[in-house]
Structures are given as structure tokens and as C-alpha cells.
Coordinates of N, CA and C and ligand atoms in Angstrom, one line a residue:
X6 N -12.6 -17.7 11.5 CA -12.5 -17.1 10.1 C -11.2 -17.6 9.5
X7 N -11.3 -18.2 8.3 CA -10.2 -18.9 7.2 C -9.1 -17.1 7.2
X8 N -8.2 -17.4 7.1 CA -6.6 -16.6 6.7 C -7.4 -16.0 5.5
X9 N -7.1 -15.1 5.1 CA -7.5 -14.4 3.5 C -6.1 -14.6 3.1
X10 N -6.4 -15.6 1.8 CA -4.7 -16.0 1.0 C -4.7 -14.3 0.0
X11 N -3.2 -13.9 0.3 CA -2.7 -12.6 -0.3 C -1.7 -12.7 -1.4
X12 N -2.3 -12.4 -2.5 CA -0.7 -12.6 -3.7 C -0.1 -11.5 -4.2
X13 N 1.2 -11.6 -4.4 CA 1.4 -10.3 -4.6 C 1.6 -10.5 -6.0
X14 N 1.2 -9.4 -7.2 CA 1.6 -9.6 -8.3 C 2.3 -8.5 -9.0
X15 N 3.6 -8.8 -9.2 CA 4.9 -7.4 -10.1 C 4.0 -7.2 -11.4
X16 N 4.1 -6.0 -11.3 CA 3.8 -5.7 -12.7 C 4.3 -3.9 -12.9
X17 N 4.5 -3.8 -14.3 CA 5.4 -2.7 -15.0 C 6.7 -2.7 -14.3
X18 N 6.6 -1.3 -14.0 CA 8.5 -1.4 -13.7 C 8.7 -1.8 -11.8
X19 N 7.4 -1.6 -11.1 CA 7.9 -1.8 -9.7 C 6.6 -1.8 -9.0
X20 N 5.4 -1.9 -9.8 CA 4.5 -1.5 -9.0 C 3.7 -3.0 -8.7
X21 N 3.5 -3.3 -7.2 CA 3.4 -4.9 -6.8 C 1.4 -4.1 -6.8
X22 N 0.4 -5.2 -7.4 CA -1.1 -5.1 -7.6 C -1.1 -6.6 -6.2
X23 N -2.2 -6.1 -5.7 CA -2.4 -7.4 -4.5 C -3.8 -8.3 -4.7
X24 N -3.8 -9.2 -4.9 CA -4.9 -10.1 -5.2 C -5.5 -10.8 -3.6
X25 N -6.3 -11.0 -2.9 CA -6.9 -10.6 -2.2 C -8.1 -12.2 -2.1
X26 N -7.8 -13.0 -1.2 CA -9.1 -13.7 -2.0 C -9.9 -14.6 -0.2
X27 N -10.7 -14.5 0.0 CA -11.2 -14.9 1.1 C -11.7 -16.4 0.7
X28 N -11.6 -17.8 1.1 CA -12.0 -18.8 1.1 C -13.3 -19.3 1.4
X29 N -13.5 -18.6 2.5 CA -15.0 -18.5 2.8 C -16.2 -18.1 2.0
X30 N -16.1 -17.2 1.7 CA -17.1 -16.6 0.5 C -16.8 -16.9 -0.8
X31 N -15.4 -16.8 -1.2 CA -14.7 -17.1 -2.4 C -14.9 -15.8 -3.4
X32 N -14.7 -14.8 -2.4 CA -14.6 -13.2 -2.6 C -13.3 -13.1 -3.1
X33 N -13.3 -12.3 -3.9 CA -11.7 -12.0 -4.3 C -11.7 -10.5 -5.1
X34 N -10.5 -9.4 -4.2 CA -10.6 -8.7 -4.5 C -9.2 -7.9 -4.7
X35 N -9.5 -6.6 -5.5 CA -8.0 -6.2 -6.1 C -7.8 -4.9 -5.4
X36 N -6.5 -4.9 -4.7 CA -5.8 -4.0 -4.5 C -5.1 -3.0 -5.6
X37 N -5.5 -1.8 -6.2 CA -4.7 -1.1 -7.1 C -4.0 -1.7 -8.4
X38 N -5.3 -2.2 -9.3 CA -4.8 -2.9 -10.2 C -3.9 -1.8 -11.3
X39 N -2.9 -1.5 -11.8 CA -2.1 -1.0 -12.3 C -2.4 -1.3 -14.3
X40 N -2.9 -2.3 -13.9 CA -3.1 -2.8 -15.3 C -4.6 -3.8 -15.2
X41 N -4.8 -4.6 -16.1 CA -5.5 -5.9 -16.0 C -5.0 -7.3 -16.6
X42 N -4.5 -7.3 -17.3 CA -4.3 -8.6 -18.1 C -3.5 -9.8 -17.1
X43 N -2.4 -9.3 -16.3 CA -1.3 -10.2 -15.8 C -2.3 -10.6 -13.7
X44 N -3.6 -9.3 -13.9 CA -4.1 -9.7 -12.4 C -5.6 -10.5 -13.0
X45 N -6.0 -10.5 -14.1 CA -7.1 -11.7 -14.7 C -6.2 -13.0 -14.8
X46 N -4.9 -13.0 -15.3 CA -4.4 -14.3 -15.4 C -4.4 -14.8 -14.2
X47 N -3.8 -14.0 -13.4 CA -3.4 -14.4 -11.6 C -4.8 -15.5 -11.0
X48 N -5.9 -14.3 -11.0 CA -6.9 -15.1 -10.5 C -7.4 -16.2 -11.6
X49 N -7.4 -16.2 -13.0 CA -7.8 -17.3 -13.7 C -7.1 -18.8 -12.8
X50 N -5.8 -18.1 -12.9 CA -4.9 -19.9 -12.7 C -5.3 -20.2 -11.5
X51 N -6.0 -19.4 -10.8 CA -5.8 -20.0 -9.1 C -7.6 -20.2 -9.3
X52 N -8.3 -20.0 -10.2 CA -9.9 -20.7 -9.8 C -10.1 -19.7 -9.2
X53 N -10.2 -18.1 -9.4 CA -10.8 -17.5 -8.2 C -11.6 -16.0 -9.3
X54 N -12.6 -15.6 -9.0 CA -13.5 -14.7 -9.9 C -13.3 -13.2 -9.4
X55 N -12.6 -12.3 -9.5 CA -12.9 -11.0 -9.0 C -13.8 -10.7 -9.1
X56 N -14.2 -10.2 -7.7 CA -15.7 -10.2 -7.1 C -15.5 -8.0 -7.3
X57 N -14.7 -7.6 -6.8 CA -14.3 -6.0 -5.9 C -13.0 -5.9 -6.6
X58 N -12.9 -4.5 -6.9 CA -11.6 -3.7 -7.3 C -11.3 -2.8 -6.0
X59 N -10.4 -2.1 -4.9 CA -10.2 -1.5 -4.1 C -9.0 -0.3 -4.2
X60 N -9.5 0.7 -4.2 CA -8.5 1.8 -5.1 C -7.9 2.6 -3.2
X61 N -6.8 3.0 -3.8 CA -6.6 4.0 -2.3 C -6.0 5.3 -2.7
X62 N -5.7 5.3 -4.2 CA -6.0 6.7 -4.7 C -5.9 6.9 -6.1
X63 N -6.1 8.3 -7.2 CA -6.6 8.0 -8.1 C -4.9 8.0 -9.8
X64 N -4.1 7.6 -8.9 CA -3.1 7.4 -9.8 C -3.2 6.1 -11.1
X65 N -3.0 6.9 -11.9 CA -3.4 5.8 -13.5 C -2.6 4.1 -13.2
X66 N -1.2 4.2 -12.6 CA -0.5 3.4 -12.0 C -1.1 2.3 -10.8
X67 N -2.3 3.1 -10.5 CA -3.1 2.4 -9.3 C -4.5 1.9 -9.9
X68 N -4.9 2.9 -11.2 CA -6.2 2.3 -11.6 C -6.5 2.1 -12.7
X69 N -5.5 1.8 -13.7 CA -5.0 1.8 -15.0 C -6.0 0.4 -15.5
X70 N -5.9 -0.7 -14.4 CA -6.3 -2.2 -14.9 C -8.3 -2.1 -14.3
X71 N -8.7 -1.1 -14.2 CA -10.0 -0.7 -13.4 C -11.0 -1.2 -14.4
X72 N -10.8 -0.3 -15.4 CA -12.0 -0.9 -16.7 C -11.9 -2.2 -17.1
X73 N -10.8 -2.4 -17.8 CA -11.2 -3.8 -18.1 C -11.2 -4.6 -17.1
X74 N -10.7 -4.9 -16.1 CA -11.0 -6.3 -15.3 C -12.4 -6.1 -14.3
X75 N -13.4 -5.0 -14.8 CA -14.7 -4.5 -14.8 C -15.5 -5.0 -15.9
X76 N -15.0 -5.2 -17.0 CA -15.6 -5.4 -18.4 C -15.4 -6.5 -18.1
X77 N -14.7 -7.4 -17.8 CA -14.2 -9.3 -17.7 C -15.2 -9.4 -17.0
X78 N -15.3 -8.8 -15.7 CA -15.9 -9.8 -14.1 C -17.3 -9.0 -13.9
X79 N -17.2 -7.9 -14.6 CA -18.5 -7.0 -13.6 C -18.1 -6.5 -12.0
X80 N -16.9 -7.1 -11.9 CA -16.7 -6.5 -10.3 C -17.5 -5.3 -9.8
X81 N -17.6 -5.1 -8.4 CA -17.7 -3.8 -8.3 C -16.2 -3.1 -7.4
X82 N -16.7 -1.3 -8.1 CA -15.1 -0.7 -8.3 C -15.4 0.6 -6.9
X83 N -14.4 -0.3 -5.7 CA -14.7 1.0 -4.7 C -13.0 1.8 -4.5
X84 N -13.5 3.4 -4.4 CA -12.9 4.5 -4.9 C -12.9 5.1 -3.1
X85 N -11.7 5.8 -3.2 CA -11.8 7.2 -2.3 C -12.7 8.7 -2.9
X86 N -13.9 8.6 -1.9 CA -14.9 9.6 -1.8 C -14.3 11.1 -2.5
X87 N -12.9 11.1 -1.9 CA -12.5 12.9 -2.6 C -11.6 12.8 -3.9
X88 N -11.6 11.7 -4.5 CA -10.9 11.0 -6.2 C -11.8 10.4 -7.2
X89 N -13.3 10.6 -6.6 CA -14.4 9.8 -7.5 C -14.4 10.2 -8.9
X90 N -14.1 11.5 -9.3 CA -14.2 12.1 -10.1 C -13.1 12.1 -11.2
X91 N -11.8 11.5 -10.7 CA -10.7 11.2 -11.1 C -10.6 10.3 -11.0
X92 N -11.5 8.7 -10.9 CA -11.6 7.6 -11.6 C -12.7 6.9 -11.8
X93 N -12.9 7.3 -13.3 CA -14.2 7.3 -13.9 C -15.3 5.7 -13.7
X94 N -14.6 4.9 -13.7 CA -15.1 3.5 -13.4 C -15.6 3.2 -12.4
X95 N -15.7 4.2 -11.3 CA -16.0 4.4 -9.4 C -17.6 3.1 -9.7
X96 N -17.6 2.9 -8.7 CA -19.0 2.6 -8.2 C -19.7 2.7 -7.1
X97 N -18.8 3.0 -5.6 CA -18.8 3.2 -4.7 C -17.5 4.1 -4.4
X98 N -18.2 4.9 -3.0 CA -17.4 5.8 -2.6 C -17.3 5.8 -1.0
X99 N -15.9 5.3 -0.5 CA -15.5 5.9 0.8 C -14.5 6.2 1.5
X100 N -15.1 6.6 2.5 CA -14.1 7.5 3.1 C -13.9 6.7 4.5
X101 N -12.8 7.9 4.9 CA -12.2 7.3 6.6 C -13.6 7.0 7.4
X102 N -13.4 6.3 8.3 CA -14.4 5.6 9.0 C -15.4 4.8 8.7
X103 N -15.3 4.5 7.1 CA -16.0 3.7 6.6 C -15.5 2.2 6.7
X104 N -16.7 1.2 6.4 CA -16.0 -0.1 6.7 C -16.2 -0.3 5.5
X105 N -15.5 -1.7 4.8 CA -16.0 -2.7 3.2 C -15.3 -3.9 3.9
X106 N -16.1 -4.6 3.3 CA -15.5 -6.3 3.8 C -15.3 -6.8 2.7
X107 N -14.6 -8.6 2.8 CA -14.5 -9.1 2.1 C -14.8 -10.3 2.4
X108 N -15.9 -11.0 1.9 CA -16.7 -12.3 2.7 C -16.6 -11.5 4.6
X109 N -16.5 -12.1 5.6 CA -16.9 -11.6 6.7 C -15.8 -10.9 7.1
X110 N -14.8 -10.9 6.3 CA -13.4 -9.6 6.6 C -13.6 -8.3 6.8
X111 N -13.2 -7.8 8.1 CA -13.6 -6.4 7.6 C -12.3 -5.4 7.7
X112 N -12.3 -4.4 6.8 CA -11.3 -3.2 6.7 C -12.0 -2.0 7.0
X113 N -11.3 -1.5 7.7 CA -11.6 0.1 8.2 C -10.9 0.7 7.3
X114 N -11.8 1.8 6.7 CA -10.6 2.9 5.9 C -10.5 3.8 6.7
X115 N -9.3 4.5 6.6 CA -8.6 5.6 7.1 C -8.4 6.1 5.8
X116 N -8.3 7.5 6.2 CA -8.1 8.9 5.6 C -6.4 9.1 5.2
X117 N -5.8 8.6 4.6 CA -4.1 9.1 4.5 C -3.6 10.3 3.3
X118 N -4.2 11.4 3.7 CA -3.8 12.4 2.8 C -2.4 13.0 2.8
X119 N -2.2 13.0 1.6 CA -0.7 13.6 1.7 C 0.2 13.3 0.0
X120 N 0.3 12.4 -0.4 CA 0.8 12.0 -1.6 C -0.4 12.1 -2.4
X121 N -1.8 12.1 -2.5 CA -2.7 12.7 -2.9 C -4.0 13.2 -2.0
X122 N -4.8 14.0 -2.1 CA -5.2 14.8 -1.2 C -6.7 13.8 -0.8
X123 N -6.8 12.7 -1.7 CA -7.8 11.8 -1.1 C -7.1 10.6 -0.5
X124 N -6.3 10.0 -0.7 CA -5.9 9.2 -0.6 C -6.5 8.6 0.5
X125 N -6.7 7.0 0.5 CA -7.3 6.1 1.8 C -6.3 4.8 2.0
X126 N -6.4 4.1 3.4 CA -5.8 3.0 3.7 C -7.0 2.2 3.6
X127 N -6.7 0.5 4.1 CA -7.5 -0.4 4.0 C -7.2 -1.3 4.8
X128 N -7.7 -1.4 6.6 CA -7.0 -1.9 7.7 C -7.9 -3.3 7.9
X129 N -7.5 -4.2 7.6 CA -7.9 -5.9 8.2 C -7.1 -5.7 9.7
X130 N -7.7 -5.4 10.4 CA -7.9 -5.0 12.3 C -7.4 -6.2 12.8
X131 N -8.7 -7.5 12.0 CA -8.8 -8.7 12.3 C -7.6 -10.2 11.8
X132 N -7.3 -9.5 10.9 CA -6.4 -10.0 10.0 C -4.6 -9.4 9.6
X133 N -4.5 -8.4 10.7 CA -3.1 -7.4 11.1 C -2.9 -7.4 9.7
X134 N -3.6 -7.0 8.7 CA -3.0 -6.4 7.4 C -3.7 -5.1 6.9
X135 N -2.4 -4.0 6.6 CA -3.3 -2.6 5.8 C -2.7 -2.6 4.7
X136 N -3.4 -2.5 3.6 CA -3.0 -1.8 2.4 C -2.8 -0.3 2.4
X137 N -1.9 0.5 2.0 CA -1.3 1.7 2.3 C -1.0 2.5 0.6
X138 N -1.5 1.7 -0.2 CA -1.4 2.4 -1.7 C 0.2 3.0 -1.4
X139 N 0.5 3.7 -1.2 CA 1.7 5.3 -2.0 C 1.7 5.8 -0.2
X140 N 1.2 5.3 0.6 CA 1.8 6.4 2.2 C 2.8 5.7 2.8
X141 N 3.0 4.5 3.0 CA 4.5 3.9 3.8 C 4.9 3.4 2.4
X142 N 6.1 3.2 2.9 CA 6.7 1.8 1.8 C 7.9 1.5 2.6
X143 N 8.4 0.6 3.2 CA 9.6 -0.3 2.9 C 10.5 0.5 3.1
X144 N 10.7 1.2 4.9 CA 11.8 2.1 5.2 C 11.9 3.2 4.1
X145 N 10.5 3.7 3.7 CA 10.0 4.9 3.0 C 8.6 5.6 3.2
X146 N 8.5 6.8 2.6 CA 6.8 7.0 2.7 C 7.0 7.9 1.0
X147 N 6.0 7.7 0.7 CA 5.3 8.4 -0.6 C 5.8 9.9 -0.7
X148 N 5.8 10.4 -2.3 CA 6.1 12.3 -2.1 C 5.1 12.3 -1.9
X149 N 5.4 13.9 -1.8 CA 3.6 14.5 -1.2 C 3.1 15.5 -2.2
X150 N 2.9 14.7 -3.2 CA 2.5 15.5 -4.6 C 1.3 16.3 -4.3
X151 N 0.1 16.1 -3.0 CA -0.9 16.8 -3.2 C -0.8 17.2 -1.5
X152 N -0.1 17.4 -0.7 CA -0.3 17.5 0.5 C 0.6 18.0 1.0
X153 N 0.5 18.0 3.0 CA 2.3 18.2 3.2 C 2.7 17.3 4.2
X154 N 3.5 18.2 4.8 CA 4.7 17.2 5.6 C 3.8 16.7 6.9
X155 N 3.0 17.9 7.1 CA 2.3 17.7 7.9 C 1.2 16.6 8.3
X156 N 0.7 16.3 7.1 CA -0.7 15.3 7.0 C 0.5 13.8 6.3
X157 N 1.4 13.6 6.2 CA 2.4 12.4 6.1 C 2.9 12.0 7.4
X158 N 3.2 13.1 8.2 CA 3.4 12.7 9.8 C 2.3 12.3 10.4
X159 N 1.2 12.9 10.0 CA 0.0 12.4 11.0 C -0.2 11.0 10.6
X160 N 0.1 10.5 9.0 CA -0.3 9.4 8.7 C 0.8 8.4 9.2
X161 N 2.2 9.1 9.2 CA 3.0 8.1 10.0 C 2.7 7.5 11.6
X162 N 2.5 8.7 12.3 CA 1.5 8.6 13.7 C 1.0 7.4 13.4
X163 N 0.2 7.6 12.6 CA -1.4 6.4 12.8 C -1.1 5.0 12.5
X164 N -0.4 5.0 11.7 CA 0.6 3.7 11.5 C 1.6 3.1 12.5
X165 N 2.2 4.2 13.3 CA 2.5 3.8 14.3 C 1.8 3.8 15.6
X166 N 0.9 3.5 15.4 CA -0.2 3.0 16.6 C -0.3 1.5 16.7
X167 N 0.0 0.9 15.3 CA -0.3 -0.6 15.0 C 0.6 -1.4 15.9
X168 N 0.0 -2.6 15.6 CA 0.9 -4.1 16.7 C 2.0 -4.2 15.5
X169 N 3.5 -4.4 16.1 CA 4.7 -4.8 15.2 C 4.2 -6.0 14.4
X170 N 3.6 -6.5 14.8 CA 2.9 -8.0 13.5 C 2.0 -7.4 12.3
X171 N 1.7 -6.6 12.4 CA 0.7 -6.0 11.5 C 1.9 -5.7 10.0
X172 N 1.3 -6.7 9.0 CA 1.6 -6.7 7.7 C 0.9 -5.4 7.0
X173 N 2.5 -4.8 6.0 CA 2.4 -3.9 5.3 C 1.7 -3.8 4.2
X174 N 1.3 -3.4 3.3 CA 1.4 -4.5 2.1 C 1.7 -2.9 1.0
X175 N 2.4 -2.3 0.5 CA 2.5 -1.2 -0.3 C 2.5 -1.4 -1.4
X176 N 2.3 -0.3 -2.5 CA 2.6 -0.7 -3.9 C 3.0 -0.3 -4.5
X177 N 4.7 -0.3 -3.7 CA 5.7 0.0 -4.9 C 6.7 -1.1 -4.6
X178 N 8.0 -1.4 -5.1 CA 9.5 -2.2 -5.0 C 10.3 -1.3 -5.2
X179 N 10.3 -0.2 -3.7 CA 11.0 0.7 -3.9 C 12.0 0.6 -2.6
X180 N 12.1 -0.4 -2.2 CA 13.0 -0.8 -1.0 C 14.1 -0.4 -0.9
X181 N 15.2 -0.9 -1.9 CA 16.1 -1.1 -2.1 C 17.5 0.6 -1.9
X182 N 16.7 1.3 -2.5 CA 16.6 2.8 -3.1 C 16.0 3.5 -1.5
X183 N 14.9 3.1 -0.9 CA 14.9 3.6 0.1 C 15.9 3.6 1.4
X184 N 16.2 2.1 1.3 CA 17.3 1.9 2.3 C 18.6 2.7 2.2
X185 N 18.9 2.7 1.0 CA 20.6 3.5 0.8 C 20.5 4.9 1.1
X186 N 19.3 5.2 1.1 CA 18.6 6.5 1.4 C 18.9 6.8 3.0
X187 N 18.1 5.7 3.4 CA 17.3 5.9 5.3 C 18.9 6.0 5.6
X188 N 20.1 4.9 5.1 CA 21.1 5.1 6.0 C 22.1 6.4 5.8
X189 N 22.2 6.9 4.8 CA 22.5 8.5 5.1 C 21.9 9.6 6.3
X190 N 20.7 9.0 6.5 CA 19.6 9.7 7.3 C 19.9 9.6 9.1
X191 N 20.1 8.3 9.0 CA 20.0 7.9 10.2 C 21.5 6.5 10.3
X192 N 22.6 7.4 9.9 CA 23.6 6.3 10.3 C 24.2 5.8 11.4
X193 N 23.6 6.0 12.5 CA 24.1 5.2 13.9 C 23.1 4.3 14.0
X194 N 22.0 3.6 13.0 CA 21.0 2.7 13.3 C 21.2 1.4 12.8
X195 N 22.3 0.4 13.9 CA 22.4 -1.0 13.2 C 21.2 -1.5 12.8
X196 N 20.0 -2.0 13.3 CA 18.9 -2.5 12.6 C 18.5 -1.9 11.2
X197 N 18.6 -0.6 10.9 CA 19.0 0.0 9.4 C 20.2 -0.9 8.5
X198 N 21.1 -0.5 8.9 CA 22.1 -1.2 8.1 C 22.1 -2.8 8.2
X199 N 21.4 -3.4 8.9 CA 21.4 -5.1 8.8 C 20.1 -5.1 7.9
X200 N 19.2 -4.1 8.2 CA 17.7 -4.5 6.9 C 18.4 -4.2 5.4
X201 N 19.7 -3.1 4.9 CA 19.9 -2.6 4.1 C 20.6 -3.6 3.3
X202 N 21.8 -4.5 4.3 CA 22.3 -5.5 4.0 C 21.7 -6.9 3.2
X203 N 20.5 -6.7 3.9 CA 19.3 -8.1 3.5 C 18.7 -7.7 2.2
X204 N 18.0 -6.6 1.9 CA 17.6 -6.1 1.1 C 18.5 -5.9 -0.3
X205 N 19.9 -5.6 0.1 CA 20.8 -6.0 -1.1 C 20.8 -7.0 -1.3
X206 N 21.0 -8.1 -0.5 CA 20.9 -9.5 -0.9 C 19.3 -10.2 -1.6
X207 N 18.5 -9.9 -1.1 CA 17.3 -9.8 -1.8 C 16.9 -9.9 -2.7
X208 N 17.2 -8.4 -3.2 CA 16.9 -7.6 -4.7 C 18.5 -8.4 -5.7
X209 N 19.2 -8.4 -4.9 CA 20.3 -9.5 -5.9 C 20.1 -10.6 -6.8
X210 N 19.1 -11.4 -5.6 CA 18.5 -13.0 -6.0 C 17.0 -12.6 -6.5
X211 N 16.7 -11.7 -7.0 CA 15.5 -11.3 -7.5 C 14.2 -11.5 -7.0
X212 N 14.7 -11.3 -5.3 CA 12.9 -11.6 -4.6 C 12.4 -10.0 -4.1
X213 N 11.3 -10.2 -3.9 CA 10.4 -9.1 -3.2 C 11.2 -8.8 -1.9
X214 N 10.4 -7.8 -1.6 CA 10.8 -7.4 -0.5 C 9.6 -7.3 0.6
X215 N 8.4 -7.1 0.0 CA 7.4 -6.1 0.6 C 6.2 -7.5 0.5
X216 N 5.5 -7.7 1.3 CA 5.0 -7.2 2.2 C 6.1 -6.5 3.6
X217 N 5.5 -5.6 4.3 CA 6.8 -5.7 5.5 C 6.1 -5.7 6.4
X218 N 6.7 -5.3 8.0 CA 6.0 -5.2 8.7 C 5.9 -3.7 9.6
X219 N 5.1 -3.4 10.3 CA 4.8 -2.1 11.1 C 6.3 -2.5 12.4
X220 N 6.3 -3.4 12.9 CA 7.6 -3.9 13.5 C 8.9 -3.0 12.4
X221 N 9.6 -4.3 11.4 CA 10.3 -4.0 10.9 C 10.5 -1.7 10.7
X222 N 9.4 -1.7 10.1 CA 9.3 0.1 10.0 C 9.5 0.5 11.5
X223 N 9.1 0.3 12.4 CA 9.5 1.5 13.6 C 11.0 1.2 13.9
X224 N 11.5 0.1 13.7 CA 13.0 0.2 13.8 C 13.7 0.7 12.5
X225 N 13.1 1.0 11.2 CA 14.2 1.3 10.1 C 13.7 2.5 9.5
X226 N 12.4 2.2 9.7 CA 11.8 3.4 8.9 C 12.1 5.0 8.6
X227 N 12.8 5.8 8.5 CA 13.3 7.1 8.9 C 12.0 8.3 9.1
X228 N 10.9 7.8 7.8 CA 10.0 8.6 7.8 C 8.5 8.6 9.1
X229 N 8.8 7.1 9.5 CA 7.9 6.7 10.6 C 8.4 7.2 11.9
X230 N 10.0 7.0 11.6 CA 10.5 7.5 13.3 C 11.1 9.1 13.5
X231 N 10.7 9.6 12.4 CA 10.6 11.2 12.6 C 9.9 11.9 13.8
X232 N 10.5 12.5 14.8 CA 10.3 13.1 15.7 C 9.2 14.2 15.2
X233 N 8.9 14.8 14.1 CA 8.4 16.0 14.3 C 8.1 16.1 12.7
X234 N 7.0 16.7 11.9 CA 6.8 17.0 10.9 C 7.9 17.8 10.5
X235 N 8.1 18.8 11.3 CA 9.6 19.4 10.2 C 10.2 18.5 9.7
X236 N 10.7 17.7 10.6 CA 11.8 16.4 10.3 C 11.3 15.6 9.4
X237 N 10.4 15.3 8.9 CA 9.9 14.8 8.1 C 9.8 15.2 6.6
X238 N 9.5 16.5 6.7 CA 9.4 17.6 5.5 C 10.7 17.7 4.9
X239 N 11.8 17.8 6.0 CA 13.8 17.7 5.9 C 13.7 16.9 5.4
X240 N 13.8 15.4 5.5 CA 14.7 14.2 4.9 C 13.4 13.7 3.7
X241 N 12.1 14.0 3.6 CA 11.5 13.7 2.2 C 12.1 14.4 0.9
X242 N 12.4 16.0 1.3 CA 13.1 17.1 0.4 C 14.6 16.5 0.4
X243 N 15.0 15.7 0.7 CA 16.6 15.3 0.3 C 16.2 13.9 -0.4
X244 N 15.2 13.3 0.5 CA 14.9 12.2 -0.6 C 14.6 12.5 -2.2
X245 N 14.0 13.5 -2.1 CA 13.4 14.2 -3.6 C 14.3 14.5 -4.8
X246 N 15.1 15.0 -3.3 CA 16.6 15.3 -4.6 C 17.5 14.5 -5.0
X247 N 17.2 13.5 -4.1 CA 18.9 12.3 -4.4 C 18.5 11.9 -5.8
Ligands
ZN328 ZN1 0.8 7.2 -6.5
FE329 FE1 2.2 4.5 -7.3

């Protein structure tokens, strides 16, 4: 099976939309389009047709670009089963243990409730990549605007089950801001402060940060390497407040 080429595209103030495109089939599909106009250009310039829109929860920031790059392509628009209702453009519905492919790619969705109460992942098994909408990010994890500490731990768990090679892919550029965070949290952790170091330098010369990896997170991550949902529930509520 051909690599699935992955792009990442910035758009608004931080939020990275993922373009998705399998060679084989010449399937191309959108990760949490936030908008439309700047992810039709994306696939215009590269010759590639959105085939699929793929939502992982029902935030306007995540499905803002739904309709029209529906109205352009005809795509079809797959939704989390418990948010159908909260994005009207749906076409399909599913849930954890459901599969969707992309040409012969396949992603298992998982269930990641917590920053919203439907919320889903989208795991390439075969291809060590998950899309994770709003539940990890970049030595962070998501608030828990519809959930609790408890179902963000479980989802940290599950994430930490993956191979350290397994690519992150989140949708926010909230790294930077995380990091100054994690090392308040956890300051006897040199691999913290050498990722915090890079990521200043990074965000200096104006590159991304993210995709990451499940690797990179079990050594920095604060929210991943939480012993215990309390612990979790503690340093999210300090994050909340900084
Ligand atoms: Zn969100
Ligand atoms: Fe978001």
C-alpha cells in the first residue's frame, strides 16, 4: 500500500485542518475543515478532488468549512454518531469501533469523550497515524468542556497503548503555551525542558510544531503521564487558570 501524503493546512488563529490524500485511489479526504476556501485551494493546487469530510467533534472551528467544500465537491460528510444533530451537513454516522477507509486505508474510530461528550479519534493502525480532533495536543490534552477528568484519563490510557512512532496529528498550534505550562508541572523532566527549548526555537522561525509523536508525548506529555485521573483533573484546572 502507497504512504497516504498528509498536509497540514494553518488556518485562523491556530487551528491546523489536515488534507489527507491516498494515491492509490486518489481519495482525498478532510480532517476538521475549520473553514473551506484555503482547504479547496490546498487540494486545487496539488490535482487532488475531495472525495470525504471527517469530523471528530461538533465544534464550529472543526466544521465551519463542512458546507461549502460539500457544495464544491459533493464530498460525503462523516460525523460522530452522538454530534449528528449538532452538524447539520452529517451524512454518515460513527462511532467507536467503527471502521471508514480511505482508498484501502483503514481507520478505526475510538470513542474520546471528554472535551465534548461525542467526540471520536481516527486511528490508521496500518499507517501509525491518529487524528485526535481536541483530545491530545503537543505535551497537552483538550478542556473538558462536556466531560471529565475521568473519561480524558481513559482517553490518555488509550493513547498510551500506541507504538512511540505512531504520528499525532491534532488540531490546534497550541504547543508552545503548553510547554511553559508542562514545565511548571513537571520540573525535574529534562526531556520536557529540551522539547520546550526546541519548540521556542520553532515557533521563533515560524514552523509548526505538530504533527508529534505518541513517543515524543509519553516523555513530555504531563497530561498523558498522569498517574491517576485526579492528577489529571489537578494540572488541567491550573492549566485552565494560567
Ligand atoms: Zn474543540
Ligand atoms: Fe478546536
Amino acid at each position: 500500500m502507497a504512504q497516504l501524503d498528509i498536509v497540514r493546512i494553518p488556518v485562523l488563529s491556530d487551528n491546523y485542518v489536515w488534507l489527507v490524500h491516498d494515491p492509490e485511489s486518489s481519495e482525498t479526504m478532510v480532517v476538521d475543515p475549520a473553514v473551506a476556501d484555503p482547504v479547496l485551494a490546498e487540494a486545487d493546487a496539488r490535482g487532488w478532488t475531495i472525495t470525504a469530510i471527517w469530523n471528530t467533534h461538533w465544534h464550529p472551528d472543526h466544521t465551519g468549512g463542512n458546507a461549502a467544500i460539500k457544495a464544491k465537491t459533493g464530498c460525503e460528510i462523516i460525523v460522530p454518531a452522538a454530534e449528528r444533530e449538532r452538524i447539520p451537513s452529517a451524512d454518515r454516522s460513527v462511532a467507536g469501533g467503527d471502521h471508514v477507509q480511505l482508498g484501502a486505508h483503514v481507520a478505526d474510530v475510538w470513542d474520546v469523550p471528554a472535551h465534548t461528550a461525542g467526540h471520536i479519534a481516527y486511528h490508521f493502525a496500518d499507517d501509525g497515524a491518529i487524528f485526535v480532533g481536541d483530545t491530545m495536543f503537543a505535551m497537552g490534552c483538550g478542556r473538558l468542556f462536556e466531560g471529565t477528568a475521568e473519561q480524558m484519563f481513559a482517553n490518555m490510557q488509550r493513547l498510551g497503548t500506541l507504538d512511540d512512532a505512531t504520528r499525532v496529528y491534532c488540531a490546534h498550534e497550541y504547543t508552545l503555551s503548553n510547554a511553559r505550562f508542562a514545565v511548571t508541572v513537571d520540573p525535574g523532566n529534562d526531556a520536557l525542558a529540551a522539547r520546550l527549548a526546541e519548540v521556542e526555537a520553532a515557533r521563533a522561525a515560524g514552523e509548526a510544531t505538530v504533527p508529534t509523536t505518541i513517543g515524543a508525548e509519553r516523555a513530555t506529555n504531563p497530561f498523558l503521564r498522569a498517574p491517576s485521573a485526579a492528577e489529571l483533573g489537578r494540572i488541567r484546572a491550573l492549566k485552565d487558570a494560567a
